[in-house]
Amino acid sequence: MTVGGTDAGVGTGTGTSSGAGTGADVGTSGRDAILLAARRAFTRRPYAEVTMRGIAADAGVSASLIVKRFRTKEELFNTVTDFGPAADELFDAPLGSLGRHMVLSLVRSRRAQQADPLLRVVFSLGNRDERSLINERFRDQVTSRLAARLTGEERELRAELIAGQLLGIGAALSLHRPGAGELATPERLAELCGPALQRLIDGA
């Protein structure tokens, strides 16, 4: 199936296309700049309307560099809609401290990458098949993976609720921008949000 969804990333910065000022100096290869620009592009427009040339202009790199790094638009799309790396970071903690860790990881990732690692699953502008593909990928790479780590009863239900809360935190930070959430430290946000997640993790 050809991928063509569009929820490839939700920026946490100004949300404007910053062009060359954002791009070429983000990493020596420009790869990070390309991915950031691609997330913005696939979030804002349907897959068919996104062009490699437009992403290159936003990233401040040449279109040939994108082709060299990712070969095709489809491969670039697959990269920015891969939730596996985000899940690796989110779940990289013992179950007993996973709630706090997930909030810290989510907030730090948003601020470092200028994009939410999960929220792009909510903002799909593609057709029904494209949205279904993104949702299926999220379930496989995030929700089902988390459920497999949990113990006790109703693991699937608890995993779905945990994923929903993580998406809710990201949405709240994005909607209230600028706001108190931007001023709060990751540690403070983890202190406030972590216990509710931990209760679902523990199954209490």
mmCIF file with all atom_site columns, C-alpha atoms in Angstrom, residues 14-177:
data_model
loop_
_atom_site.group_PDB
_atom_site.id
_atom_site.type_symbol
_atom_site.label_atom_id
_atom_site.label_alt_id
_atom_site.label_comp_id
_atom_site.label_asym_id
_atom_site.label_entity_id
_atom_site.label_seq_id
_atom_site.pdbx_PDB_ins_code
_atom_site.Cartn_x
_atom_site.Cartn_y
_atom_site.Cartn_z
_atom_site.occupancy
_atom_site.B_iso_or_equiv
_atom_site.pdbx_formal_charge
_atom_site.auth_seq_id
_atom_site.auth_comp_id
_atom_site.auth_asym_id
_atom_site.auth_atom_id
_atom_site.pdbx_PDB_model_num
ATOM 1   C CA . THR A 1 14  ? 6.255  29.293 16.387 1.00 0.00 ? 14  THR A CA 1
ATOM 2   C CA . GLY A 1 15  ? 4.523  27.084 13.853 1.00 0.00 ? 15  GLY A CA 1
ATOM 3   C CA . THR A 1 16  ? 5.713  29.173 10.945 1.00 0.00 ? 16  THR A CA 1
ATOM 4   C CA . SER A 1 17  ? 7.772  28.035 8.016  1.00 0.00 ? 17  SER A CA 1
ATOM 5   C CA . SER A 1 18  ? 11.135 29.465 8.923  1.00 0.00 ? 18  SER A CA 1
ATOM 6   C CA . GLY A 1 19  ? 12.903 28.535 5.710  1.00 0.00 ? 19  GLY A CA 1
ATOM 7   C CA . ALA A 1 20  ? 16.646 28.650 5.513  1.00 0.00 ? 20  ALA A CA 1
ATOM 8   C CA . GLY A 1 21  ? 16.969 30.191 8.921  1.00 0.00 ? 21  GLY A CA 1
ATOM 9   C CA . THR A 1 22  ? 15.865 26.951 10.535 1.00 0.00 ? 22  THR A CA 1
ATOM 10  C CA . GLY A 1 23  ? 17.523 24.391 8.426  1.00 0.00 ? 23  GLY A CA 1
ATOM 11  C CA . ALA A 1 24  ? 21.017 23.844 7.225  1.00 0.00 ? 24  ALA A CA 1
ATOM 12  C CA . ASP A 1 25  ? 22.743 24.440 10.553 1.00 0.00 ? 25  ASP A CA 1
ATOM 13  C CA . VAL A 1 26  ? 20.632 21.864 12.426 1.00 0.00 ? 26  VAL A CA 1
ATOM 14  C CA . GLY A 1 27  ? 23.149 19.029 12.345 1.00 0.00 ? 27  GLY A CA 1
ATOM 15  C CA . THR A 1 28  ? 25.981 18.875 9.863  1.00 0.00 ? 28  THR A CA 1
ATOM 16  C CA . SER A 1 29  ? 24.029 16.728 7.407  1.00 0.00 ? 29  SER A CA 1
ATOM 17  C CA . GLY A 1 30  ? 20.860 18.816 7.471  1.00 0.00 ? 30  GLY A CA 1
ATOM 18  C CA . ARG A 1 31  ? 18.919 15.621 8.251  1.00 0.00 ? 31  ARG A CA 1
ATOM 19  C CA . ASP A 1 32  ? 17.272 17.065 11.351 1.00 0.00 ? 32  ASP A CA 1
ATOM 20  C CA . ALA A 1 33  ? 16.243 20.175 9.447  1.00 0.00 ? 33  ALA A CA 1
ATOM 21  C CA . ILE A 1 34  ? 14.722 18.062 6.674  1.00 0.00 ? 34  ILE A CA 1
ATOM 22  C CA . LEU A 1 35  ? 12.728 15.957 9.145  1.00 0.00 ? 35  LEU A CA 1
ATOM 23  C CA . LEU A 1 36  ? 11.447 19.019 10.977 1.00 0.00 ? 36  LEU A CA 1
ATOM 24  C CA . ALA A 1 37  ? 10.353 20.646 7.724  1.00 0.00 ? 37  ALA A CA 1
ATOM 25  C CA . ALA A 1 38  ? 8.761  17.400 6.545  1.00 0.00 ? 38  ALA A CA 1
ATOM 26  C CA . ARG A 1 39  ? 6.774  17.082 9.780  1.00 0.00 ? 39  ARG A CA 1
ATOM 27  C CA . ARG A 1 40  ? 5.422  20.583 9.291  1.00 0.00 ? 40  ARG A CA 1
ATOM 28  C CA . ALA A 1 41  ? 4.591  19.958 5.647  1.00 0.00 ? 41  ALA A CA 1
ATOM 29  C CA . PHE A 1 42  ? 2.782  16.650 6.138  1.00 0.00 ? 42  PHE A CA 1
ATOM 30  C CA . THR A 1 43  ? 0.870  18.083 9.105  1.00 0.00 ? 43  THR A CA 1
ATOM 31  C CA . ARG A 1 44  ? -0.428 21.100 7.217  1.00 0.00 ? 44  ARG A CA 1
ATOM 32  C CA . ARG A 1 45  ? -1.188 19.663 3.793  1.00 0.00 ? 45  ARG A CA 1
ATOM 33  C CA . PRO A 1 46  ? -2.444 16.440 2.254  1.00 0.00 ? 46  PRO A CA 1
ATOM 34  C CA . TYR A 1 47  ? 0.292  14.086 1.120  1.00 0.00 ? 47  TYR A CA 1
ATOM 35  C CA . ALA A 1 48  ? -0.384 14.710 -2.562 1.00 0.00 ? 48  ALA A CA 1
ATOM 36  C CA . GLU A 1 49  ? 0.173  18.451 -2.123 1.00 0.00 ? 49  GLU A CA 1
ATOM 37  C CA . VAL A 1 50  ? 3.531  18.155 -0.365 1.00 0.00 ? 50  VAL A CA 1
ATOM 38  C CA . THR A 1 51  ? 6.593  18.514 -2.583 1.00 0.00 ? 51  THR A CA 1
ATOM 39  C CA . MET A 1 52  ? 10.229 17.712 -1.970 1.00 0.00 ? 52  MET A CA 1
ATOM 40  C CA . ARG A 1 53  ? 11.119 21.152 -3.293 1.00 0.00 ? 53  ARG A CA 1
ATOM 41  C CA . GLY A 1 54  ? 8.844  22.819 -0.753 1.00 0.00 ? 54  GLY A CA 1
ATOM 42  C CA . ILE A 1 55  ? 10.320 20.794 2.107  1.00 0.00 ? 55  ILE A CA 1
ATOM 43  C CA . ALA A 1 56  ? 13.810 21.677 0.927  1.00 0.00 ? 56  ALA A CA 1
ATOM 44  C CA . ALA A 1 57  ? 12.981 25.391 0.879  1.00 0.00 ? 57  ALA A CA 1
ATOM 45  C CA . ASP A 1 58  ? 11.605 25.227 4.425  1.00 0.00 ? 58  ASP A CA 1
ATOM 46  C CA . ALA A 1 59  ? 14.598 23.237 5.652  1.00 0.00 ? 59  ALA A CA 1
ATOM 47  C CA . GLY A 1 60  ? 17.117 25.517 4.011  1.00 0.00 ? 60  GLY A CA 1
ATOM 48  C CA . VAL A 1 61  ? 18.713 22.698 2.042  1.00 0.00 ? 61  VAL A CA 1
ATOM 49  C CA . SER A 1 62  ? 18.733 21.594 -1.571 1.00 0.00 ? 62  SER A CA 1
ATOM 50  C CA . ALA A 1 63  ? 16.104 19.227 -2.931 1.00 0.00 ? 63  ALA A CA 1
ATOM 51  C CA . SER A 1 64  ? 18.942 16.987 -4.119 1.00 0.00 ? 64  SER A CA 1
ATOM 52  C CA . LEU A 1 65  ? 20.074 16.527 -0.512 1.00 0.00 ? 65  LEU A CA 1
ATOM 53  C CA . ILE A 1 66  ? 16.626 15.241 0.439  1.00 0.00 ? 66  ILE A CA 1
ATOM 54  C CA . VAL A 1 67  ? 16.712 12.797 -2.475 1.00 0.00 ? 67  VAL A CA 1
ATOM 55  C CA . LYS A 1 68  ? 20.200 11.694 -1.412 1.00 0.00 ? 68  LYS A CA 1
ATOM 56  C CA . ARG A 1 69  ? 19.115 11.106 2.186  1.00 0.00 ? 69  ARG A CA 1
ATOM 57  C CA . PHE A 1 70  ? 15.606 9.701  1.676  1.00 0.00 ? 70  PHE A CA 1
ATOM 58  C CA . ARG A 1 71  ? 15.336 8.895  -2.057 1.00 0.00 ? 71  ARG A CA 1
ATOM 59  C CA . THR A 1 72  ? 11.571 9.449  -2.386 1.00 0.00 ? 72  THR A CA 1
ATOM 60  C CA . LYS A 1 73  ? 8.777  11.426 -0.780 1.00 0.00 ? 73  LYS A CA 1
ATOM 61  C CA . GLU A 1 74  ? 7.207  8.151  0.344  1.00 0.00 ? 74  GLU A CA 1
ATOM 62  C CA . GLU A 1 75  ? 10.344 7.116  2.219  1.00 0.00 ? 75  GLU A CA 1
ATOM 63  C CA . LEU A 1 76  ? 10.559 10.554 3.809  1.00 0.00 ? 76  LEU A CA 1
ATOM 64  C CA . PHE A 1 77  ? 6.919  10.276 4.857  1.00 0.00 ? 77  PHE A CA 1
ATOM 65  C CA . ASN A 1 78  ? 7.538  6.821  6.312  1.00 0.00 ? 78  ASN A CA 1
ATOM 66  C CA . THR A 1 79  ? 10.439 8.203  8.335  1.00 0.00 ? 79  THR A CA 1
ATOM 67  C CA . VAL A 1 80  ? 8.541  11.086 9.891  1.00 0.00 ? 80  VAL A CA 1
ATOM 68  C CA . THR A 1 81  ? 5.504  8.924  10.656 1.00 0.00 ? 81  THR A CA 1
ATOM 69  C CA . ASP A 1 82  ? 7.534  6.177  12.324 1.00 0.00 ? 82  ASP A CA 1
ATOM 70  C CA . PHE A 1 83  ? 6.590  6.143  16.015 1.00 0.00 ? 83  PHE A CA 1
ATOM 71  C CA . GLY A 1 84  ? 9.166  3.477  16.883 1.00 0.00 ? 84  GLY A CA 1
ATOM 72  C CA . PRO A 1 85  ? 12.008 5.811  17.913 1.00 0.00 ? 85  PRO A CA 1
ATOM 73  C CA . ALA A 1 86  ? 9.641  7.881  20.055 1.00 0.00 ? 86  ALA A CA 1
ATOM 74  C CA . ALA A 1 87  ? 8.349  4.731  21.734 1.00 0.00 ? 87  ALA A CA 1
ATOM 75  C CA . ASP A 1 88  ? 11.927 3.608  22.403 1.00 0.00 ? 88  ASP A CA 1
ATOM 76  C CA . GLU A 1 89  ? 12.507 6.776  24.421 1.00 0.00 ? 89  GLU A CA 1
ATOM 77  C CA . LEU A 1 90  ? 9.085  6.890  26.068 1.00 0.00 ? 90  LEU A CA 1
ATOM 78  C CA . PHE A 1 91  ? 9.254  3.327  27.384 1.00 0.00 ? 91  PHE A CA 1
ATOM 79  C CA . ASP A 1 92  ? 12.929 3.276  28.357 1.00 0.00 ? 92  ASP A CA 1
ATOM 80  C CA . ALA A 1 93  ? 12.378 3.013  32.118 1.00 0.00 ? 93  ALA A CA 1
ATOM 81  C CA . PRO A 1 94  ? 11.301 0.400  34.673 1.00 0.00 ? 94  PRO A CA 1
ATOM 82  C CA . LEU A 1 95  ? 7.545  0.052  35.137 1.00 0.00 ? 95  LEU A CA 1
ATOM 83  C CA . GLY A 1 96  ? 7.774  1.447  38.661 1.00 0.00 ? 96  GLY A CA 1
ATOM 84  C CA . SER A 1 97  ? 8.945  4.851  37.393 1.00 0.00 ? 97  SER A CA 1
ATOM 85  C CA . LEU A 1 98  ? 7.563  4.774  33.863 1.00 0.00 ? 98  LEU A CA 1
ATOM 86  C CA . GLY A 1 99  ? 4.820  7.374  34.400 1.00 0.00 ? 99  GLY A CA 1
ATOM 87  C CA . ARG A 1 100 ? 7.241  10.123 35.382 1.00 0.00 ? 100 ARG A CA 1
ATOM 88  C CA . HIS A 1 101 ? 9.720  9.053  32.726 1.00 0.00 ? 101 HIS A CA 1
ATOM 89  C CA . MET A 1 102 ? 7.139  9.228  29.920 1.00 0.00 ? 102 MET A CA 1
ATOM 90  C CA . VAL A 1 103 ? 6.194  12.803 30.776 1.00 0.00 ? 103 VAL A CA 1
ATOM 91  C CA . LEU A 1 104 ? 9.842  13.862 31.010 1.00 0.00 ? 104 LEU A CA 1
ATOM 92  C CA . SER A 1 105 ? 10.630 12.159 27.709 1.00 0.00 ? 105 SER A CA 1
ATOM 93  C CA . LEU A 1 106 ? 7.605  13.657 25.956 1.00 0.00 ? 106 LEU A CA 1
ATOM 94  C CA . VAL A 1 107 ? 8.289  17.223 27.086 1.00 0.00 ? 107 VAL A CA 1
ATOM 95  C CA . ARG A 1 108 ? 12.033 17.090 26.507 1.00 0.00 ? 108 ARG A CA 1
ATOM 96  C CA . SER A 1 109 ? 11.532 15.625 23.042 1.00 0.00 ? 109 SER A CA 1
ATOM 97  C CA . ARG A 1 110 ? 9.040  18.357 22.118 1.00 0.00 ? 110 ARG A CA 1
ATOM 98  C CA . ARG A 1 111 ? 11.454 21.063 23.171 1.00 0.00 ? 111 ARG A CA 1
ATOM 99  C CA . ALA A 1 112 ? 14.539 19.524 21.611 1.00 0.00 ? 112 ALA A CA 1
ATOM 100 C CA . GLN A 1 113 ? 12.944 18.612 18.273 1.00 0.00 ? 113 GLN A CA 1
ATOM 101 C CA . GLN A 1 114 ? 10.389 21.433 18.100 1.00 0.00 ? 114 GLN A CA 1
ATOM 102 C CA . ALA A 1 115 ? 7.794  18.741 17.437 1.00 0.00 ? 115 ALA A CA 1
ATOM 103 C CA . ASP A 1 116 ? 5.621  16.454 19.493 1.00 0.00 ? 116 ASP A CA 1
ATOM 104 C CA . PRO A 1 117 ? 6.724  12.803 19.117 1.00 0.00 ? 117 PRO A CA 1
ATOM 105 C CA . LEU A 1 118 ? 3.155  11.435 19.181 1.00 0.00 ? 118 LEU A CA 1
ATOM 106 C CA . LEU A 1 119 ? 0.622  14.159 18.468 1.00 0.00 ? 119 LEU A CA 1
ATOM 107 C CA . ARG A 1 120 ? 0.989  13.918 14.690 1.00 0.00 ? 120 ARG A CA 1
ATOM 108 C CA . VAL A 1 121 ? -1.292 10.862 14.775 1.00 0.00 ? 121 VAL A CA 1
ATOM 109 C CA . VAL A 1 122 ? -4.220 13.170 15.585 1.00 0.00 ? 122 VAL A CA 1
ATOM 110 C CA . PHE A 1 123 ? -3.675 15.651 12.752 1.00 0.00 ? 123 PHE A CA 1
ATOM 111 C CA . SER A 1 124 ? -4.158 13.721 9.540  1.00 0.00 ? 124 SER A CA 1
ATOM 112 C CA . LEU A 1 125 ? -5.262 15.596 6.440  1.00 0.00 ? 125 LEU A CA 1
ATOM 113 C CA . GLY A 1 126 ? -4.993 12.626 4.111  1.00 0.00 ? 126 GLY A CA 1
ATOM 114 C CA . ASN A 1 127 ? -7.681 10.370 2.769  1.00 0.00 ? 127 ASN A CA 1
ATOM 115 C CA . ARG A 1 128 ? -9.293 7.583  4.776  1.00 0.00 ? 128 ARG A CA 1
ATOM 116 C CA . ASP A 1 129 ? -6.738 4.947  3.773  1.00 0.00 ? 129 ASP A CA 1
ATOM 117 C CA . GLU A 1 130 ? -3.860 7.216  4.720  1.00 0.00 ? 130 GLU A CA 1
ATOM 118 C CA . ARG A 1 131 ? -5.352 8.031  8.116  1.00 0.00 ? 131 ARG A CA 1
ATOM 119 C CA . SER A 1 132 ? -6.038 4.361  8.764  1.00 0.00 ? 132 SER A CA 1
ATOM 120 C CA . LEU A 1 133 ? -2.436 3.520  7.990  1.00 0.00 ? 133 LEU A CA 1
ATOM 121 C CA . ILE A 1 134 ? -1.156 6.123  10.450 1.00 0.00 ? 134 ILE A CA 1
ATOM 122 C CA . ASN A 1 135 ? -3.551 4.958  13.159 1.00 0.00 ? 135 ASN A CA 1
ATOM 123 C CA . GLU A 1 136 ? -2.553 1.340  12.634 1.00 0.00 ? 136 GLU A CA 1
ATOM 124 C CA . ARG A 1 137 ? 1.108  2.259  12.855 1.00 0.00 ? 137 ARG A CA 1
ATOM 125 C CA . PHE A 1 138 ? 0.490  4.133  16.111 1.00 0.00 ? 138 PHE A CA 1
ATOM 126 C CA . ARG A 1 139 ? -1.395 1.187  17.608 1.00 0.00 ? 139 ARG A CA 1
ATOM 127 C CA . ASP A 1 140 ? 1.326  -1.270 16.653 1.00 0.00 ? 140 ASP A CA 1
ATOM 128 C CA . GLN A 1 141 ? 4.326  0.832  17.630 1.00 0.00 ? 141 GLN A CA 1
ATOM 129 C CA . VAL A 1 142 ? 2.962  2.599  20.702 1.00 0.00 ? 142 VAL A CA 1
ATOM 130 C CA . THR A 1 143 ? -0.248 1.247  22.233 1.00 0.00 ? 143 THR A CA 1
ATOM 131 C CA . SER A 1 144 ? 0.234  -2.480 21.625 1.00 0.00 ? 144 SER A CA 1
ATOM 132 C CA . ARG A 1 145 ? 3.894  -2.282 22.561 1.00 0.00 ? 145 ARG A CA 1
ATOM 133 C CA . LEU A 1 146 ? 3.013  -0.597 25.840 1.00 0.00 ? 146 LEU A CA 1
ATOM 134 C CA . ALA A 1 147 ? 0.268  -3.138 26.555 1.00 0.00 ? 147 ALA A CA 1
ATOM 135 C CA . ALA A 1 148 ? 2.816  -5.939 26.156 1.00 0.00 ? 148 ALA A CA 1
ATOM 136 C CA . ARG A 1 149 ? 4.953  -4.359 28.887 1.00 0.00 ? 149 ARG A CA 1
ATOM 137 C CA . LEU A 1 150 ? 2.145  -3.955 31.401 1.00 0.00 ? 150 LEU A CA 1
ATOM 138 C CA . THR A 1 151 ? 1.164  -6.577 33.927 1.00 0.00 ? 151 THR A CA 1
ATOM 139 C CA . GLY A 1 152 ? -2.164 -7.426 35.492 1.00 0.00 ? 152 GLY A CA 1
ATOM 140 C CA . GLU A 1 153 ? -5.657 -7.135 34.090 1.00 0.00 ? 153 GLU A CA 1
ATOM 141 C CA . GLU A 1 154 ? -7.033 -4.933 31.311 1.00 0.00 ? 154 GLU A CA 1
ATOM 142 C CA . ARG A 1 155 ? -3.617 -4.251 29.868 1.00 0.00 ? 155 ARG A CA 1
ATOM 143 C CA . GLU A 1 156 ? -4.964 -3.205 26.476 1.00 0.00 ? 156 GLU A CA 1
ATOM 144 C CA . LEU A 1 157 ? -7.457 -0.800 28.025 1.00 0.00 ? 157 LEU A CA 1
ATOM 145 C CA . ARG A 1 158 ? -4.856 0.737  30.307 1.00 0.00 ? 158 ARG A CA 1
ATOM 146 C CA . ALA A 1 159 ? -2.405 1.113  27.430 1.00 0.00 ? 159 ALA A CA 1
ATOM 147 C CA . GLU A 1 160 ? -5.024 2.915  25.344 1.00 0.00 ? 160 GLU A CA 1
ATOM 148 C CA . LEU A 1 161 ? -5.801 5.285  28.215 1.00 0.00 ? 161 LEU A CA 1
ATOM 149 C CA . ILE A 1 162 ? -2.102 5.964  28.815 1.00 0.00 ? 162 ILE A CA 1
ATOM 150 C CA . ALA A 1 163 ? -1.585 6.748  25.124 1.00 0.00 ? 163 ALA A CA 1
ATOM 151 C CA . GLY A 1 164 ? -4.608 9.044  25.256 1.00 0.00 ? 164 GLY A CA 1
ATOM 152 C CA . GLN A 1 165 ? -3.233 10.913 28.244 1.00 0.00 ? 165 GLN A CA 1
ATOM 153 C CA . LEU A 1 166 ? 0.136  11.392 26.550 1.00 0.00 ? 166 LEU A CA 1
ATOM 154 C CA . LEU A 1 167 ? -1.622 12.778 23.489 1.00 0.00 ? 167 LEU A CA 1
ATOM 155 C CA . GLY A 1 168 ? -3.672 15.022 25.765 1.00 0.00 ? 168 GLY A CA 1
ATOM 156 C CA . ILE A 1 169 ? -0.570 16.447 27.410 1.00 0.00 ? 169 ILE A CA 1
ATOM 157 C CA . GLY A 1 170 ? 0.919  17.209 24.014 1.00 0.00 ? 170 GLY A CA 1
ATOM 158 C CA . ALA A 1 171 ? -2.323 18.788 22.810 1.00 0.00 ? 171 ALA A CA 1
ATOM 159 C CA . ALA A 1 172 ? -2.595 20.961 25.917 1.00 0.00 ? 172 ALA A CA 1
ATOM 160 C CA . LEU A 1 173 ? 0.956  22.230 25.510 1.00 0.00 ? 173 LEU A CA 1
ATOM 161 C CA . SER A 1 174 ? 0.347  22.974 21.830 1.00 0.00 ? 174 SER A CA 1
ATOM 162 C CA . LEU A 1 175 ? -3.018 24.680 22.307 1.00 0.00 ? 175 LEU A CA 1
ATOM 163 C CA . HIS A 1 176 ? -1.875 26.936 25.150 1.00 0.00 ? 176 HIS A CA 1
ATOM 164 C CA . ARG A 1 177 ? 1.123  28.396 23.398 1.00 0.00 ? 177 ARG A CA 1
#
